[in-house]
PDB file of C-alpha atoms and ligand atoms in Angstrom:
ATOM      1  CA  MET V   1     -25.831  19.038  96.327  1.00  0.00           C
ATOM      2  CA  ALA V   2     -26.264  21.923  94.251  1.00  0.00           C
ATOM      3  CA  THR V   3     -26.741  23.030  90.476  1.00  0.00           C
ATOM      4  CA  LEU V   4     -24.060  25.142  89.274  1.00  0.00           C
ATOM      5  CA  ARG V   5     -24.195  28.052  86.697  1.00  0.00           C
ATOM      6  CA  ILE V   6     -22.831  26.751  83.498  1.00  0.00           C
ATOM      7  CA  THR V   7     -20.242  29.134  81.798  1.00  0.00           C
ATOM      8  CA  LYS V   8     -21.028  30.402  78.431  1.00  0.00           C
ATOM      9  CA  HIS V   9     -19.324  30.891  75.001  1.00  0.00           C
ATOM     10  CA  GLY V  10     -17.173  33.911  75.323  1.00  0.00           C
ATOM     11  CA  GLU V  11     -15.810  33.381  78.892  1.00  0.00           C
ATOM     12  CA  ASP V  12     -12.304  32.950  79.343  1.00  0.00           C
ATOM     13  CA  VAL V  13     -12.487  29.646  81.333  1.00  0.00           C
ATOM     14  CA  LEU V  14     -13.863  27.970  78.106  1.00  0.00           C
ATOM     15  CA  LYS V  15     -10.678  28.844  76.132  1.00  0.00           C
ATOM     16  CA  ARG V  16      -8.008  27.725  78.376  1.00  0.00           C
ATOM     17  CA  VAL V  17      -6.027  24.354  78.291  1.00  0.00           C
ATOM     18  CA  SER V  18      -7.128  22.768  81.466  1.00  0.00           C
ATOM     19  CA  GLU V  19      -4.501  21.473  84.019  1.00  0.00           C
ATOM     20  CA  PRO V  20      -3.953  17.757  84.656  1.00  0.00           C
ATOM     21  CA  VAL V  21      -5.602  16.630  87.789  1.00  0.00           C
ATOM     22  CA  ASP V  22      -3.546  15.108  90.552  1.00  0.00           C
ATOM     23  CA  PHE V  23      -6.012  12.677  91.897  1.00  0.00           C
ATOM     24  CA  ASP V  24      -4.622  12.472  95.345  1.00  0.00           C
ATOM     25  CA  LYS V  25      -5.050  16.187  95.784  1.00  0.00           C
ATOM     26  CA  LEU V  26      -8.473  16.235  94.390  1.00  0.00           C
ATOM     27  CA  LYS V  27      -9.606  13.060  96.249  1.00  0.00           C
ATOM     28  CA  LYS V  28     -11.399  14.630  98.971  1.00  0.00           C
ATOM     29  CA  LYS V  29     -13.237  17.118  97.294  1.00  0.00           C
ATOM     30  CA  LEU V  30     -14.001  15.102  94.300  1.00  0.00           C
ATOM     31  CA  PRO V  31     -17.336  13.199  95.476  1.00  0.00           C
ATOM     32  CA  GLY V  32     -18.937  16.512  96.304  1.00  0.00           C
ATOM     33  CA  LEU V  33     -17.671  18.161  93.048  1.00  0.00           C
ATOM     34  CA  LEU V  34     -19.065  15.308  90.932  1.00  0.00           C
ATOM     35  CA  LYS V  35     -22.437  15.303  92.880  1.00  0.00           C
ATOM     36  CA  ASP V  36     -22.816  18.901  91.895  1.00  0.00           C
ATOM     37  CA  MET V  37     -21.772  18.111  88.135  1.00  0.00           C
ATOM     38  CA  TRP V  38     -24.185  15.464  87.708  1.00  0.00           C
ATOM     39  CA  ALA V  39     -26.871  17.471  89.098  1.00  0.00           C
ATOM     40  CA  THR V  40     -26.068  20.423  86.938  1.00  0.00           C
ATOM     41  CA  MET V  41     -25.767  18.227  83.967  1.00  0.00           C
ATOM     42  CA  TYR V  42     -29.129  16.232  84.332  1.00  0.00           C
ATOM     43  CA  GLY V  43     -30.781  19.409  85.307  1.00  0.00           C
ATOM     44  CA  VAL V  44     -30.463  20.648  81.883  1.00  0.00           C
ATOM     45  CA  ASN V  45     -30.852  17.221  80.163  1.00  0.00           C
ATOM     46  CA  GLY V  46     -27.225  17.225  79.081  1.00  0.00           C
ATOM     47  CA  VAL V  47     -25.236  14.189  78.079  1.00  0.00           C
ATOM     48  CA  GLY V  48     -21.721  15.599  79.061  1.00  0.00           C
ATOM     49  CA  LEU V  49     -20.283  18.332  81.274  1.00  0.00           C
ATOM     50  CA  ALA V  50     -16.655  19.330  81.429  1.00  0.00           C
ATOM     51  CA  ALA V  51     -15.080  21.083  84.416  1.00  0.00           C
ATOM     52  CA  PRO V  52     -14.561  24.392  82.728  1.00  0.00           C
ATOM     53  CA  GLN V  53     -18.418  24.563  82.253  1.00  0.00           C
ATOM     54  CA  ILE V  54     -18.440  25.071  85.952  1.00  0.00           C
ATOM     55  CA  GLY V  55     -15.567  27.561  86.107  1.00  0.00           C
ATOM     56  CA  LEU V  56     -12.673  25.108  86.865  1.00  0.00           C
ATOM     57  CA  ASN V  57      -9.700  24.617  84.533  1.00  0.00           C
ATOM     58  CA  ILE V  58      -9.139  20.991  85.403  1.00  0.00           C
ATOM     59  CA  ARG V  59      -8.986  17.969  83.291  1.00  0.00           C
ATOM     60  CA  LEU V  60     -12.214  16.356  84.490  1.00  0.00           C
ATOM     61  CA  ALA V  61     -15.524  15.571  82.641  1.00  0.00           C
ATOM     62  CA  ILE V  62     -18.689  13.375  83.023  1.00  0.00           C
ATOM     63  CA  ILE V  63     -20.746  11.725  80.350  1.00  0.00           C
ATOM     64  CA  ASP V  64     -24.059   9.974  80.069  1.00  0.00           C
ATOM     65  CA  VAL V  65     -25.430   9.105  76.915  1.00  0.00           C
ATOM     66  CA  ARG V  66     -27.842   6.793  78.441  1.00  0.00           C
ATOM     67  CA  PRO V  67     -27.445   3.715  76.045  1.00  0.00           C
ATOM     68  CA  ASP V  68     -30.565   1.747  75.753  1.00  0.00           C
ATOM     69  CA  GLN V  69     -32.296   4.455  77.908  1.00  0.00           C
ATOM     70  CA  LYS V  70     -30.492   3.335  81.121  1.00  0.00           C
ATOM     71  CA  PRO V  71     -28.039   5.567  82.877  1.00  0.00           C
ATOM     72  CA  GLN V  72     -24.311   5.003  82.466  1.00  0.00           C
ATOM     73  CA  ARG V  73     -22.194   7.361  84.431  1.00  0.00           C
ATOM     74  CA  LEU V  74     -18.806   7.961  83.082  1.00  0.00           C
ATOM     75  CA  VAL V  75     -16.066  10.134  84.940  1.00  0.00           C
ATOM     76  CA  LEU V  76     -13.249  10.935  82.995  1.00  0.00           C
ATOM     77  CA  ILE V  77     -10.141  12.170  84.662  1.00  0.00           C
ATOM     78  CA  ASN V  78      -7.185  13.126  82.608  1.00  0.00           C
ATOM     79  CA  PRO V  79      -9.041  11.711  79.425  1.00  0.00           C
ATOM     80  CA  GLU V  80      -6.779  10.874  76.199  1.00  0.00           C
ATOM     81  CA  ILE V  81      -7.978   9.600  72.866  1.00  0.00           C
ATOM     82  CA  VAL V  82      -5.558   6.582  72.306  1.00  0.00           C
ATOM     83  CA  SER V  83      -7.114   5.539  68.905  1.00  0.00           C
ATOM     84  CA  LYS V  84      -9.709   6.898  66.574  1.00  0.00           C
ATOM     85  CA  GLU V  85     -11.171   5.966  63.308  1.00  0.00           C
ATOM     86  CA  GLY V  86     -13.831   6.889  60.621  1.00  0.00           C
ATOM     87  CA  GLY V  87     -15.835  10.027  60.115  1.00  0.00           C
ATOM     88  CA  ILE V  88     -19.225  11.256  60.587  1.00  0.00           C
ATOM     89  CA  ASP V  89     -20.980  14.494  60.234  1.00  0.00           C
ATOM     90  CA  GLU V  90     -23.875  15.156  62.748  1.00  0.00           C
ATOM     91  CA  GLU V  91     -25.515  17.769  64.510  1.00  0.00           C
ATOM     92  CA  GLU V  92     -24.036  18.808  67.764  1.00  0.00           C
ATOM     93  CA  GLY V  93     -24.808  21.283  70.484  1.00  0.00           C
ATOM     94  CA  CYS V  94     -23.278  22.470  73.904  1.00  0.00           C
ATOM     95  CA  LEU V  95     -24.541  23.487  77.308  1.00  0.00           C
ATOM     96  CA  SER V  96     -22.112  26.494  76.968  1.00  0.00           C
ATOM     97  CA  VAL V  97     -23.681  27.622  73.819  1.00  0.00           C
ATOM     98  CA  PRO V  98     -27.493  27.042  74.386  1.00  0.00           C
ATOM     99  CA  GLY V  99     -29.777  27.282  71.515  1.00  0.00           C
ATOM    100  CA  LEU V 100     -27.080  26.593  68.775  1.00  0.00           C
ATOM    101  CA  TYR V 101     -26.726  23.393  66.973  1.00  0.00           C
ATOM    102  CA  ALA V 102     -24.386  22.721  63.957  1.00  0.00           C
ATOM    103  CA  LYS V 103     -23.244  20.009  62.041  1.00  0.00           C
ATOM    104  CA  VAL V 104     -19.643  18.852  63.179  1.00  0.00           C
ATOM    105  CA  LYS V 105     -17.414  16.331  61.450  1.00  0.00           C
ATOM    106  CA  ARG V 106     -16.055  13.938  64.331  1.00  0.00           C
ATOM    107  CA  TYR V 107     -14.416  10.526  64.334  1.00  0.00           C
ATOM    108  CA  ALA V 108     -16.927   7.621  64.134  1.00  0.00           C
ATOM    109  CA  ARG V 109     -15.256   5.413  66.766  1.00  0.00           C
ATOM    110  CA  VAL V 110     -12.653   6.417  69.232  1.00  0.00           C
ATOM    111  CA  ARG V 111     -11.015   4.683  72.327  1.00  0.00           C
ATOM    112  CA  ILE V 112     -10.092   6.704  75.239  1.00  0.00           C
ATOM    113  CA  ARG V 113      -7.900   6.079  78.228  1.00  0.00           C
ATOM    114  CA  ALA V 114      -8.810   7.983  81.403  1.00  0.00           C
ATOM    115  CA  THR V 115      -9.003   7.643  85.396  1.00  0.00           C
ATOM    116  CA  ASP V 116     -12.250   6.925  87.035  1.00  0.00           C
ATOM    117  CA  HIS V 117     -13.704   8.558  90.351  1.00  0.00           C
ATOM    118  CA  HIS V 118     -11.803   5.718  92.274  1.00  0.00           C
ATOM    119  CA  GLY V 119      -8.745   6.945  90.747  1.00  0.00           C
ATOM    120  CA  LYS V 120      -8.528   3.633  88.788  1.00  0.00           C
ATOM    121  CA  PRO V 121      -7.112   3.956  85.218  1.00  0.00           C
ATOM    122  CA  TYR V 122      -9.365   2.494  82.352  1.00  0.00           C
ATOM    123  CA  GLU V 123      -9.804   2.378  78.673  1.00  0.00           C
ATOM    124  CA  MET V 124     -13.014   2.462  76.799  1.00  0.00           C
ATOM    125  CA  SER V 125     -14.200   2.277  73.185  1.00  0.00           C
ATOM    126  CA  GLY V 126     -17.203   4.341  71.863  1.00  0.00           C
ATOM    127  CA  GLU V 127     -19.175   5.010  68.694  1.00  0.00           C
ATOM    128  CA  GLY V 128     -22.064   7.075  67.660  1.00  0.00           C
ATOM    129  CA  LEU V 129     -22.994   9.451  70.502  1.00  0.00           C
ATOM    130  CA  LEU V 130     -20.531   8.312  72.923  1.00  0.00           C
ATOM    131  CA  ALA V 131     -17.695   8.804  70.696  1.00  0.00           C
ATOM    132  CA  ARG V 132     -18.892  12.295  69.925  1.00  0.00           C
ATOM    133  CA  ALA V 133     -19.333  13.040  73.722  1.00  0.00           C
ATOM    134  CA  PHE V 134     -15.665  11.781  74.300  1.00  0.00           C
ATOM    135  CA  GLN V 135     -14.231  14.076  71.509  1.00  0.00           C
ATOM    136  CA  HIS V 136     -16.640  17.082  72.670  1.00  0.00           C
ATOM    137  CA  GLU V 137     -15.639  16.849  76.428  1.00  0.00           C
ATOM    138  CA  ILE V 138     -11.936  16.416  75.516  1.00  0.00           C
ATOM    139  CA  ASP V 139     -12.188  19.421  73.380  1.00  0.00           C
ATOM    140  CA  HIS V 140     -13.545  21.344  76.385  1.00  0.00           C
ATOM    141  CA  LEU V 141     -10.424  20.518  78.234  1.00  0.00           C
ATOM    142  CA  ASP V 142      -8.217  21.665  75.584  1.00  0.00           C
ATOM    143  CA  GLY V 143     -10.073  25.300  75.519  1.00  0.00           C
ATOM    144  CA  LYS V 144     -12.233  24.194  72.431  1.00  0.00           C
ATOM    145  CA  LEU V 145     -15.904  24.481  71.560  1.00  0.00           C
ATOM    146  CA  PHE V 146     -17.752  22.594  68.745  1.00  0.00           C
ATOM    147  CA  ILE V 147     -18.121  25.668  66.803  1.00  0.00           C
ATOM    148  CA  ASP V 148     -14.367  25.972  66.504  1.00  0.00           C
ATOM    149  CA  HIS V 149     -14.714  22.987  64.175  1.00  0.00           C
ATOM    150  CA  LEU V 150     -16.977  24.940  61.776  1.00  0.00           C
ATOM    151  CA  SER V 151     -15.731  26.278  58.455  1.00  0.00           C
ATOM    152  CA  LEU V 152     -15.338  30.135  58.084  1.00  0.00           C
ATOM    153  CA  THR V 153     -18.654  30.503  56.316  1.00  0.00           C
ATOM    154  CA  GLU V 154     -20.387  28.488  58.778  1.00  0.00           C
ATOM    155  CA  ARG V 155     -18.723  30.384  61.667  1.00  0.00           C
ATOM    156  CA  LEU V 156     -19.908  33.695  60.112  1.00  0.00           C
ATOM    157  CA  ARG V 157     -23.496  32.525  59.707  1.00  0.00           C
ATOM    158  CA  VAL V 158     -23.323  31.081  63.172  1.00  0.00           C
ATOM    159  CA  ALA V 159     -21.782  34.428  64.783  1.00  0.00           C
ATOM    160  CA  ARG V 160     -24.920  36.416  63.801  1.00  0.00           C
ATOM    161  CA  ILE V 161     -27.227  33.801  65.425  1.00  0.00           C
ATOM    162  CA  LEU V 162     -25.088  33.785  68.582  1.00  0.00           C
ATOM    163  CA  LYS V 163     -25.405  37.437  68.895  1.00  0.00           C
ATOM    164  CA  ASP V 164     -29.114  37.005  69.243  1.00  0.00           C
ATOM    165  CA  LEU V 165     -28.745  33.950  71.624  1.00  0.00           C
ATOM    166  CA  ARG V 166     -26.481  35.478  73.992  1.00  0.00           C
ATOM    167  CA  LEU V 167     -29.076  38.017  74.919  1.00  0.00           C
ATOM    168  CA  ASN V 168     -31.015  35.452  76.792  1.00  0.00           C
ATOM    169  CA  TRP V 169     -27.998  33.680  78.402  1.00  0.00           C
ATOM    170  CA  THR V 170     -27.482  33.820  82.217  1.00  0.00           C
TER     171      THR V 170
HETATM  172 NI1   NI O   1     -20.002  21.342  75.439  1.00  0.00          NI
END
């Protein structure tokens, strides 16, 4: 088990649309890969991590928003949003943009379809932080970061902050 370097805003791997996962091809490597991803995410107290954040452009992400303070490890392979409703404006951050938080409008409730770590398809509904995590992680697989949702004015404000923050990123 290893903790991996998390890619940062500005790196190409975060801007690319990731490739669908062929489960049978990834099957052998998947347990080791997931172990490293969990260690990396928990190591920095994250609630979600997508493969591009460890330098891989494949449609794989993990989420644990700890409902009721208990672990709930979700593996999302080739996730898709199948329904969405409502809207909520809340502060959001990202391990690839450390130190920056901004209000982002998201759907309040979403239902996703994905494949789990056994290769089994599932559907799951989420609201609150889980709904936000679903949308945030799927965005990563489409080459988008939460700051891409900000208004032009907000983005200009954030650009100045990012310039300073970037000096401390590794
Ligand atoms: Ni993120």
